[in-house]
Coordinates of C-alpha atoms and ligand atoms in Angstrom, one line a residue:
X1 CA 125.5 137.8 88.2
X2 CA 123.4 137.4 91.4
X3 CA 119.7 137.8 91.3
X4 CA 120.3 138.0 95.5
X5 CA 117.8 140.9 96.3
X6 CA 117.6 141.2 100.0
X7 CA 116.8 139.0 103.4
X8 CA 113.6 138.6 105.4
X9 CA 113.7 137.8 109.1
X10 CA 111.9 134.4 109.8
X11 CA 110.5 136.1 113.7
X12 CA 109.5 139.8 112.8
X13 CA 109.3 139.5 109.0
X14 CA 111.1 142.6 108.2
X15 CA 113.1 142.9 105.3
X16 CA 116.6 144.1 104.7
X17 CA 119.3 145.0 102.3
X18 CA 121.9 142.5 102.2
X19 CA 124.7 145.4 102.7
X20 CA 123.0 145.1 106.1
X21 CA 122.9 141.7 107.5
X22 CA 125.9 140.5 108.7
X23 CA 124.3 137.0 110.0
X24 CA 121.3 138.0 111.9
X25 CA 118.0 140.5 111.5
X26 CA 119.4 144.0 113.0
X27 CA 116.5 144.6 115.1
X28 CA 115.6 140.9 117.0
X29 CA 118.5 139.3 116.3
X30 CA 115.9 136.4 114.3
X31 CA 117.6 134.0 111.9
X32 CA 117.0 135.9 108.3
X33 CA 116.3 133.9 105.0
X34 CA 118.0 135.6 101.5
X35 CA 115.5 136.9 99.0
X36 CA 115.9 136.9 95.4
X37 CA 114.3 138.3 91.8
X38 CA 112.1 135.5 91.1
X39 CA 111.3 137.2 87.8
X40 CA 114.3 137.7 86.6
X41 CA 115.8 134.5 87.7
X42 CA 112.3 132.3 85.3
X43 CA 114.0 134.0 82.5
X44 CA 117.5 132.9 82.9
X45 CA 117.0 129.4 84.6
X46 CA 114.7 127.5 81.8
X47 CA 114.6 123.5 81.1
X48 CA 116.3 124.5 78.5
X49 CA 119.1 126.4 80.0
X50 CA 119.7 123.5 82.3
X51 CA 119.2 120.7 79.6
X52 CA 122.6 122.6 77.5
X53 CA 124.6 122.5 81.0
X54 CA 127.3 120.7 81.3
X55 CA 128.6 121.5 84.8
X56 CA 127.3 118.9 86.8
X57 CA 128.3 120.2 90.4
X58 CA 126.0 122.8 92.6
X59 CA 127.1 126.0 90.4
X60 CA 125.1 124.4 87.8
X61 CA 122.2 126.3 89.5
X62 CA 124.7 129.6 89.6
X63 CA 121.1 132.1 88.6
X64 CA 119.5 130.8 92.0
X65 CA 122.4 131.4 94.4
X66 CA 123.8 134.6 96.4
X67 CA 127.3 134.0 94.6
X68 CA 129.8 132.8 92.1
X69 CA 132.4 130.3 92.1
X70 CA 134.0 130.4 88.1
X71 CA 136.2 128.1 89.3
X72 CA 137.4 129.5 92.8
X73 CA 136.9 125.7 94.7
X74 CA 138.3 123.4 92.8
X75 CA 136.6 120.4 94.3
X76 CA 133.1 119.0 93.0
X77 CA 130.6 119.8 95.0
X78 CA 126.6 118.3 94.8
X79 CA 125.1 116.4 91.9
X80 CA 125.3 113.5 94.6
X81 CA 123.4 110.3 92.7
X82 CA 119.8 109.5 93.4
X83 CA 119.2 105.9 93.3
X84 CA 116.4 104.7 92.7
X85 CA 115.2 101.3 94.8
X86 CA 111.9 99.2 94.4
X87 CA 108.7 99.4 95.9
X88 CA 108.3 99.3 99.6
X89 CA 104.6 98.9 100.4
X90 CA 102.8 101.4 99.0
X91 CA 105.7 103.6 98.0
X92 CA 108.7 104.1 95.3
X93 CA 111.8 105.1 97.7
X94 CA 115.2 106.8 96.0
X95 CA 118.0 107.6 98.3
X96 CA 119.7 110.4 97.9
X97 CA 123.2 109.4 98.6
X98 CA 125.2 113.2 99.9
X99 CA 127.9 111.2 101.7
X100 CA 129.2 111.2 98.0
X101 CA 130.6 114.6 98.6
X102 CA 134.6 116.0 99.1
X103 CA 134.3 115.7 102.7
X104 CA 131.6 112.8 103.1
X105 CA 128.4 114.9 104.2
X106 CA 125.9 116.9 102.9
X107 CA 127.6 119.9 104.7
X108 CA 130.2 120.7 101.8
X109 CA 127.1 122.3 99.9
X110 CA 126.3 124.8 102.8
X111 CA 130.4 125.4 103.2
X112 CA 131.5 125.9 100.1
X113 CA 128.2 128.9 99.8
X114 CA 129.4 130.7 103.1
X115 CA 133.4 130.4 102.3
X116 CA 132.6 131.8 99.0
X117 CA 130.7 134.8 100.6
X118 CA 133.5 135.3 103.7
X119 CA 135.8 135.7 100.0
X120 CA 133.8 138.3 98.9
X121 CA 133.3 140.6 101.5
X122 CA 137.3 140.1 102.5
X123 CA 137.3 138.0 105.2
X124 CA 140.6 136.8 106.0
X125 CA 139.7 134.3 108.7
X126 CA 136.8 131.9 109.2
X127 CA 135.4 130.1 112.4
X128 CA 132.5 127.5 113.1
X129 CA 131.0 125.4 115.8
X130 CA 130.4 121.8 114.5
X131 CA 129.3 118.7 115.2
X132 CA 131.7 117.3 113.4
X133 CA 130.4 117.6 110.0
X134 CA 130.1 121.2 109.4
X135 CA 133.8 121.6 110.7
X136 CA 135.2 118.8 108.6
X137 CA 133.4 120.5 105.8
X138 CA 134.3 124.1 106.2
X139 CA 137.9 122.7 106.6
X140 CA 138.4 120.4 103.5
X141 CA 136.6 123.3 101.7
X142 CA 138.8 126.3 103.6
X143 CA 142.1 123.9 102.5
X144 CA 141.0 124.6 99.1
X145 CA 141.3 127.6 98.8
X146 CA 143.5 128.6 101.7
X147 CA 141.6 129.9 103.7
X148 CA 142.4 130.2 107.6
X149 CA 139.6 128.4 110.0
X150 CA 139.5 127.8 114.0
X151 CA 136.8 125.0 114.2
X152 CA 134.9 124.3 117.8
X153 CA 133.7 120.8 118.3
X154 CA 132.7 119.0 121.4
X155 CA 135.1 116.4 122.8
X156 CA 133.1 113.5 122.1
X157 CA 133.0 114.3 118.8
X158 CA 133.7 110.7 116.4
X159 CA 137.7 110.6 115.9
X160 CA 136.8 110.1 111.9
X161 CA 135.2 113.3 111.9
X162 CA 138.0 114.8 114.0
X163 CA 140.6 113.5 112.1
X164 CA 139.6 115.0 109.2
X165 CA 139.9 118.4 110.7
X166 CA 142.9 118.2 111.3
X167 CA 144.2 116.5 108.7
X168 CA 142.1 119.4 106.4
X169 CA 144.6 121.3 108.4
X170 CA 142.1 123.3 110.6
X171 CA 142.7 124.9 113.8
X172 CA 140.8 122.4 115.7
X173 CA 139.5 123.3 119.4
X174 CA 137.9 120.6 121.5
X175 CA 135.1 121.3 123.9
X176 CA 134.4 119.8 127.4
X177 CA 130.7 120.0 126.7
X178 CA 128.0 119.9 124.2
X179 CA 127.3 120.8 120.5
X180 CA 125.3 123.5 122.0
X181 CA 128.0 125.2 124.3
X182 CA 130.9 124.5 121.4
X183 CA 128.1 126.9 119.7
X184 CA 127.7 129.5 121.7
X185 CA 131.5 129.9 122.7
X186 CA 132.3 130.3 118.8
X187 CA 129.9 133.1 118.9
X188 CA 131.4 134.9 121.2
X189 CA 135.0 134.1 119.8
X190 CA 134.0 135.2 116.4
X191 CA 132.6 138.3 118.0
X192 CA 135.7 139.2 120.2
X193 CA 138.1 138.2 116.9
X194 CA 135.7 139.5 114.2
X195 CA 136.5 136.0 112.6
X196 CA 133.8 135.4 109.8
X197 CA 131.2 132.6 111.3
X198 CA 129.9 129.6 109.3
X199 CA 127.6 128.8 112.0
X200 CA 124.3 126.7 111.0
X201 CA 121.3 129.0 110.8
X202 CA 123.0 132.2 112.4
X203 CA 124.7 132.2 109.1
X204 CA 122.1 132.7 106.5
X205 CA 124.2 132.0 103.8
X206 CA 124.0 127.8 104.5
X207 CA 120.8 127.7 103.6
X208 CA 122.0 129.0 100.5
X209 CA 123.3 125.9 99.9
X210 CA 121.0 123.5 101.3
X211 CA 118.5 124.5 99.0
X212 CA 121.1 122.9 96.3
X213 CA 119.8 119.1 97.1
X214 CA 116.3 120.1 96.1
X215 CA 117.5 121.4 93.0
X216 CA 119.1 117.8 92.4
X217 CA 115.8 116.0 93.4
X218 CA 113.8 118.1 91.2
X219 CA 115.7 117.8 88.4
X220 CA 117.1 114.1 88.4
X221 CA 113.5 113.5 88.8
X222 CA 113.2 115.1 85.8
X223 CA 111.5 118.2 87.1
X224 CA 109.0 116.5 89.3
X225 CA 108.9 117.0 92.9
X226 CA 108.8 113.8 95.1
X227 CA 105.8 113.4 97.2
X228 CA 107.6 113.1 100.1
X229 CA 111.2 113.9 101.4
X230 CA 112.3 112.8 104.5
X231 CA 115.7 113.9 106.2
X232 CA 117.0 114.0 109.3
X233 CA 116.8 116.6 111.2
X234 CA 119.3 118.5 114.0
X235 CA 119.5 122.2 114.1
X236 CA 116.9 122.1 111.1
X237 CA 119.0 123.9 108.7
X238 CA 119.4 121.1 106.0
X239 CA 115.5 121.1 106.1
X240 CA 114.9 124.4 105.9
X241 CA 117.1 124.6 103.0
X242 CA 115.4 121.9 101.2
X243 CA 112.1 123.5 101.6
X244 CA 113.6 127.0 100.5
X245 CA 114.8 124.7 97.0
X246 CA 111.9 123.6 96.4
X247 CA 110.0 126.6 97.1
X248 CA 112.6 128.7 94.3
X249 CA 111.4 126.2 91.6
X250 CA 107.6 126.4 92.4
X251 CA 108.4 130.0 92.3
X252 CA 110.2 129.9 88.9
X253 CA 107.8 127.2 87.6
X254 CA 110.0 124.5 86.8
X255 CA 108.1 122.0 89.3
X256 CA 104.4 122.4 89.8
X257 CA 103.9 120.7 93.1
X258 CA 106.1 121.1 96.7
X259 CA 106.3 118.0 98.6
X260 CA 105.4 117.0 101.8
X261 CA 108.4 117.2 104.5
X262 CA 109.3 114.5 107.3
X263 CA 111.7 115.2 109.5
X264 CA 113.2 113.0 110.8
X265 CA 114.8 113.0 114.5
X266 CA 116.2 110.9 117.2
X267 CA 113.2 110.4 120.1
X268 CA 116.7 111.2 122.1
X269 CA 117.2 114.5 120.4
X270 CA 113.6 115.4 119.7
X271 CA 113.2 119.1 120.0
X272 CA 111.6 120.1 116.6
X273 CA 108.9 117.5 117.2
X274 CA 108.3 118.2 120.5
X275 CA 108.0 122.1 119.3
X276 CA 105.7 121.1 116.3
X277 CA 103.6 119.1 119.5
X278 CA 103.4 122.6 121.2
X279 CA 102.2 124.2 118.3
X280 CA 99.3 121.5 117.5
X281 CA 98.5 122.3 120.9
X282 CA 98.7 126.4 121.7
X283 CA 99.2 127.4 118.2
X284 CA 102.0 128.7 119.2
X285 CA 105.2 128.0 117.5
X286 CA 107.7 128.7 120.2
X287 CA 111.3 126.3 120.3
X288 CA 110.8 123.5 123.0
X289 CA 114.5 123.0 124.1
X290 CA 115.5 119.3 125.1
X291 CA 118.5 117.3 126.6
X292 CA 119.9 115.8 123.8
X293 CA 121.6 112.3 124.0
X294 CA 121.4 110.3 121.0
X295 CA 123.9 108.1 119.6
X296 CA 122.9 110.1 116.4
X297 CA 126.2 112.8 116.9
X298 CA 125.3 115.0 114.3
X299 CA 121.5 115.7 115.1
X300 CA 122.3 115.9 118.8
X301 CA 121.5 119.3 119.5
X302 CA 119.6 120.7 122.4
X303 CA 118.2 124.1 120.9
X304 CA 117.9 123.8 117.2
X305 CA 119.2 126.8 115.5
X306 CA 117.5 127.1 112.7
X307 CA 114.5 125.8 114.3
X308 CA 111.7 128.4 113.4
X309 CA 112.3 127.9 110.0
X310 CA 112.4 124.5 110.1
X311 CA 109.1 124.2 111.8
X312 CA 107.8 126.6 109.6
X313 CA 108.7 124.4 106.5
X314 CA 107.4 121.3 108.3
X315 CA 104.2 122.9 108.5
X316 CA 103.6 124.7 105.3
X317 CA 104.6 121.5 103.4
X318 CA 101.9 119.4 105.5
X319 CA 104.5 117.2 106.4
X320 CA 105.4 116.0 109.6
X321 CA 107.9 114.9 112.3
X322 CA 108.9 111.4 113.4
X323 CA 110.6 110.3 116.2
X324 CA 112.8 107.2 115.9
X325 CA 114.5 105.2 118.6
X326 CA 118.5 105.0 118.8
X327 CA 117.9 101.4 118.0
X328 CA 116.3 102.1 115.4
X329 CA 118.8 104.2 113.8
X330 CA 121.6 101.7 114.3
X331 CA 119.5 98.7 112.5
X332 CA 118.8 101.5 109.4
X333 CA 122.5 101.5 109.1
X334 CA 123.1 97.9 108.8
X335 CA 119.8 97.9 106.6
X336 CA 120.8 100.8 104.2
X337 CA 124.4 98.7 104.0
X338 CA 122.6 95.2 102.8
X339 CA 120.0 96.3 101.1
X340 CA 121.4 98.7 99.0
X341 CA 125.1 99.0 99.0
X342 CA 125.0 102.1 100.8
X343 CA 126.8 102.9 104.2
X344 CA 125.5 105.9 106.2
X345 CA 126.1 107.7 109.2
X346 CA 123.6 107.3 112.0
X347 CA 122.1 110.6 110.9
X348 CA 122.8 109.8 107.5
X349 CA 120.3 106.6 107.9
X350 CA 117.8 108.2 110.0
X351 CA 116.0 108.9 107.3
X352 CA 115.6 105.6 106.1
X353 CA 115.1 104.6 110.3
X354 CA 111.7 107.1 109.2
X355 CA 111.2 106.0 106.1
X356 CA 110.5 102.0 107.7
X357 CA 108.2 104.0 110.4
X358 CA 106.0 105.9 108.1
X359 CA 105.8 102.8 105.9
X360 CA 104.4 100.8 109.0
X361 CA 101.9 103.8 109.4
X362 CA 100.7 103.4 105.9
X363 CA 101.5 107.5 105.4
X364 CA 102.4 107.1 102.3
X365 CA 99.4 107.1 99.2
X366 CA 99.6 104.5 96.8
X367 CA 102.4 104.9 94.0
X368 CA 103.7 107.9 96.5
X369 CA 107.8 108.5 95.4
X370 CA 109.9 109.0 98.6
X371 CA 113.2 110.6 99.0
X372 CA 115.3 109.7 101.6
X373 CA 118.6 112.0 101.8
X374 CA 121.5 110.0 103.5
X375 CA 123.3 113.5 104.6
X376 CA 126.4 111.4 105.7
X377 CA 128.5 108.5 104.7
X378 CA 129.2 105.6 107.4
X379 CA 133.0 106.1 107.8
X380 CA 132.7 109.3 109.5
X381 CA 131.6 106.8 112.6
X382 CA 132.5 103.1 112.2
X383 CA 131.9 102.8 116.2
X384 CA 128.6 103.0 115.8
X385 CA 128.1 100.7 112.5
X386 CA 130.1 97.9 113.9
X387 CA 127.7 98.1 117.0
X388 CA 124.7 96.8 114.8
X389 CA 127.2 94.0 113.1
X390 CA 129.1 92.6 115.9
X391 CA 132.8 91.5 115.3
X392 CA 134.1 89.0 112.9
X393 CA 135.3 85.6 113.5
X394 CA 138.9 85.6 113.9
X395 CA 140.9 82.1 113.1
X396 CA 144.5 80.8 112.8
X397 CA 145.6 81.1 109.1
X398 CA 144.8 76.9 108.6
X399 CA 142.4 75.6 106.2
X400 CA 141.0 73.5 109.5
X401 CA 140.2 76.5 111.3
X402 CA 138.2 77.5 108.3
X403 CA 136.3 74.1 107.4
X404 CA 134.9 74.6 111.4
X405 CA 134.0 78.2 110.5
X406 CA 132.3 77.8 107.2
X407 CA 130.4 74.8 109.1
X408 CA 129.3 76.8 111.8
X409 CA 128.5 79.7 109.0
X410 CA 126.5 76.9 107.0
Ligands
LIG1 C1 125.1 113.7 108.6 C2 124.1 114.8 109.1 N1 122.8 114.6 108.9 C3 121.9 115.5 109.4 C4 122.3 116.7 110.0 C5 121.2 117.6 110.5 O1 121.2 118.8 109.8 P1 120.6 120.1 110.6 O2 121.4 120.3 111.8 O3 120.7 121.2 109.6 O4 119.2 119.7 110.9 C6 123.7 116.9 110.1 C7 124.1 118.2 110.8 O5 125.2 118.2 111.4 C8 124.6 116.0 109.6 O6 125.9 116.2 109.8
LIG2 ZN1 113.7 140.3 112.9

């Protein structure tokens, strides 16, 4: 059963029965967040409870979300390994590896909530603006249960990413312009068709699974909350999501701190910083728009759509924003890929590109543990990775040509 009570808009606060949100508050058209039973859910959803269960996927946390899978997607969604890595300066760093999931991104936990909602309420035909991600997602999750899906991505969008759509068998419709404009056209589409929208933030039910990593954290960490988790940031929904996790536990008392948020964005795609600058300033937390252009596909976005929430988390959690540069980014991946074994996506890595910058700024307290989510795995763009390795030697297949080569390599 869901303990799913009702949804609060994030700009006027007012609360509503779920029968009546479609996707957004009814009367300002605000982004609206899914309420539960707290009460009733700290009875169900003990240490103990957990500690017997044996489903090791995100419907382990089945009394904390807005619905029920029993089996409906097949794949195996979440429980994404946390690794844990030595000491860096002051702090104790795990990575959080989400590229680990059916599609390769962090996205599958948000797509499998909302195609399991469209199911309930009869929807017979899904849609979704992406930048790339989201879409590959929704479609490798839609192909599992057979459900129908139009996907909007900008043109420029990484082939990997594309490919997948199509070979998830989505509808897939290219867009000569932004992540932004693919956006708002599938608005309007899913308006005109009355095609059920995944979109990030408009739909609220993403969140829902967002909040699933936090879960993860919490628990691998044996029911201790980090004191810092950094993730890169876009539309701001994957942040707002893990805030919203870790706010459910506090709430049911299964962690007894909340950590301190850093999001993490592109200096090229810097909105939610720029808007948490603004609010320093004015005390007014009002979306700065930006141009975005960062290498960085999936956190280029020039109005983040869930951006009042994730300012909101930012600044409840005393955390704060970093801005990286694109080089930066591009050296994390390379970094993340020696180090550890682990290749990322550019956004994938820009939380470890934050993680080297708030090390430099000695943020971190002494014995501080630091979670860096890598939200996407490196395959999804190799043009970018190979630009921080260069090409490989190339040689004619003679054991001469590769004495010269493994002098020069010496
Ligand atoms: C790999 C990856 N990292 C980070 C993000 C940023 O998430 P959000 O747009 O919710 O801030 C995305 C979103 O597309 C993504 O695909
Ligand atoms: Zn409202």
């Amino acid at each position: 059963m869901s303990y799913a009570q009702g949804a609060r808009c994030f700009h006027c606060l007012k609360q509503w029965p779920l029968s009546q949100i479609q996707y957004v508050c009814p009367e300002c058209q605000g982004n609206v967040e899914i309420i539960y039973d707290y009460a009733q859910i700290a009875k169900v959803a003990t240490r103990e409870y957990f500690q017997k269960n044996t489903d090791f996927s995100i419907w382990r946390y089945e009394p904390l979300l807005p619905v029920q899978n029993q089996g409906t997607i097949p794949l195996q969604i979440g429980w994404t390994p946390l690794y844990p890595m030595r000491y860096y300066g002051a702090a104790r760093l795990y990575i959080k590896d989400d590229g680990r999931n059916p599609s390769a991104s962090f996205k599958d936990r948000a797509s499998a909530i909302a195609l399991l909602h469209a199911k309930a309420i009869g929807a017979q035909q899904m849609t979704g603006a992406s930048t790339g991600n989201a879409g590959s997602s929704m479609a490798c999750l839609a192909a599992s249960v057979g459900m129908p899906l139009v996907i909007f991505v900008p043109e420029k969008a990484p082939q990997a990413k594309i490919a997948q759509l199509l070979i998830f068998g989505a509808e897939v419709i290219l867009v000569k312009g932004t992540y932004d404009d693919a956006f708002n056209l599938c608005l309007e589409v899913s308006k005109k068709f009355g095609w059920y929208s995944r979109n990030t933030g408009y739909n609220p039910y993403t969140r829902e699974g967002k909040k699933t990593c936090a879960y993860e954290i919490s628990e691998q960490l044996h029911w201790q909350a980090p004191d810092w988790v950094l993730v890169s940031v876009g539309d701001g929904n994957i942040i707002s999501g893990l805030w919203k996790g870790f706010k459910d536990l506090y709430q049911i008392g299964l962690i007894s701190k909340l950590p301190k948020l850093g999001a993490i964005q592109s200096r090229q795609s810097n909105s939610i910083a720029k808007t948490i600058e603004h609010y320093h300033k004015t005390q007014k937390l009002e979306i700065q728009p930006v141009a975005a252009t960062t290498i960085a596909d999936s956190i280029s976005v020039d109005i983040p759509r869930d951006g009042l929430a994730a300012a909101q988390a930012i600044l409840e959690s005393k955390g704060m924003p970093i801005e990286v540069d694109d080089t930066e980014i591009l050296a994390a991946i390379a970094q993340t890929g020696k180090q550890w074994g682990i290749f990322g996506e550019p956004a994938g890595v820009t939380s470890i590109a934050g993680f080297n910058k708030m090390e430099e700024m000695h943020v971190f307290p002494k014995n501080a543990t630091v979670v860096c989510v890598l939200t996407g795995n490196g395959l999804k763009d190799v043009a970018s990775a190979i630009k921080t390795v260069g090409k490989p030697v190339c040689i004619e297949p003679s054991l001469s040509a590769v004495e010269k080569v493994v002098v020069k390599i010496k």
